[in-house]
mmCIF file of C-alpha atoms in Angstrom:
data_model
loop_
_atom_site.group_PDB
_atom_site.id
_atom_site.type_symbol
_atom_site.label_atom_id
_atom_site.label_comp_id
_atom_site.label_asym_id
_atom_site.label_seq_id
_atom_site.Cartn_x
_atom_site.Cartn_y
_atom_site.Cartn_z
ATOM 1 C CA MET R 24 25.071 172.669 39.348
ATOM 2 C CA ASP R 25 26.702 171.801 36.101
ATOM 3 C CA GLU R 26 24.754 168.937 34.524
ATOM 4 C CA PHE R 27 27.915 167.083 33.491
ATOM 5 C CA ILE R 28 29.204 167.052 37.075
ATOM 6 C CA ARG R 29 25.805 165.971 38.373
ATOM 7 C CA ARG R 30 25.647 163.031 35.938
ATOM 8 C CA LYS R 31 29.237 162.015 36.721
ATOM 9 C CA ASN R 32 28.584 162.059 40.470
ATOM 10 C CA ILE R 33 25.505 159.874 39.975
ATOM 11 C CA GLU R 34 27.565 157.421 37.914
ATOM 12 C CA LEU R 35 30.293 157.351 40.566
ATOM 13 C CA PHE R 36 27.813 156.787 43.407
ATOM 14 C CA ARG R 37 26.177 153.926 41.479
ATOM 15 C CA ALA R 38 29.544 152.290 40.717
ATOM 16 C CA LYS R 39 30.700 152.599 44.327
ATOM 17 C CA LEU R 40 27.378 151.227 45.569
ATOM 18 C CA LYS R 41 27.794 148.104 43.404
ATOM 19 C CA ARG R 42 31.219 147.401 44.938
ATOM 20 C CA GLU R 43 30.489 148.299 48.561
ATOM 21 C CA HIS R 44 29.847 145.509 51.077
ATOM 22 C CA ASP R 45 29.562 147.525 54.316
ATOM 23 C CA PRO R 46 25.811 147.958 55.069
ATOM 24 C CA GLU R 47 26.261 151.353 56.747
ATOM 25 C CA LEU R 48 28.296 152.755 53.881
ATOM 26 C CA ARG R 49 25.830 151.304 51.354
ATOM 27 C CA GLU R 50 23.007 153.118 53.136
ATOM 28 C CA THR R 51 24.945 156.401 53.059
ATOM 29 C CA LEU R 52 25.728 155.972 49.360
ATOM 30 C CA GLU R 53 22.072 155.217 48.597
ATOM 31 C CA GLU R 54 21.015 158.404 50.395
ATOM 32 C CA LEU R 55 23.605 160.499 48.529
ATOM 33 C CA LEU R 56 22.544 158.965 45.226
ATOM 34 C CA LYS R 57 18.893 159.801 45.920
ATOM 35 C CA GLU R 58 19.846 163.390 46.797
ATOM 36 C CA TYR R 59 21.844 163.842 43.605
ATOM 37 C CA GLU R 60 19.080 162.317 41.480
ATOM 38 C CA ALA R 61 16.552 164.670 43.112
ATOM 39 C CA LEU R 62 18.593 167.831 42.449
ATOM 40 C CA PRO R 63 16.968 170.160 39.926
ATOM 41 C CA LEU R 64 18.525 170.215 36.467
ATOM 42 C CA GLY R 65 20.299 173.614 36.398
ATOM 43 C CA GLY R 66 18.773 176.904 35.369
ATOM 44 C CA GLY R 67 16.576 177.235 38.468
ATOM 45 C CA ASP R 68 16.496 179.946 41.104
ATOM 46 C CA ASN R 69 18.732 177.907 43.389
ATOM 47 C CA PRO R 70 22.353 179.050 43.688
ATOM 48 C CA PRO R 71 24.940 176.563 42.440
ATOM 49 C CA ILE R 72 26.208 174.022 44.953
ATOM 50 C CA ALA R 73 29.889 174.365 45.741
ATOM 51 C CA ALA R 74 31.892 171.244 44.975
#
């Protein structure tokens, strides 16, 4: 995954999480944020993730 896109998605998830009041949606956003933060930083053996 392109590092720029990864960083932007993390920023967007964090911004949305700050504004979100629905507990279920907050939980989903937190999970997505954790997944994006855990993704390897490019150059690995993993194929790129389609956007």
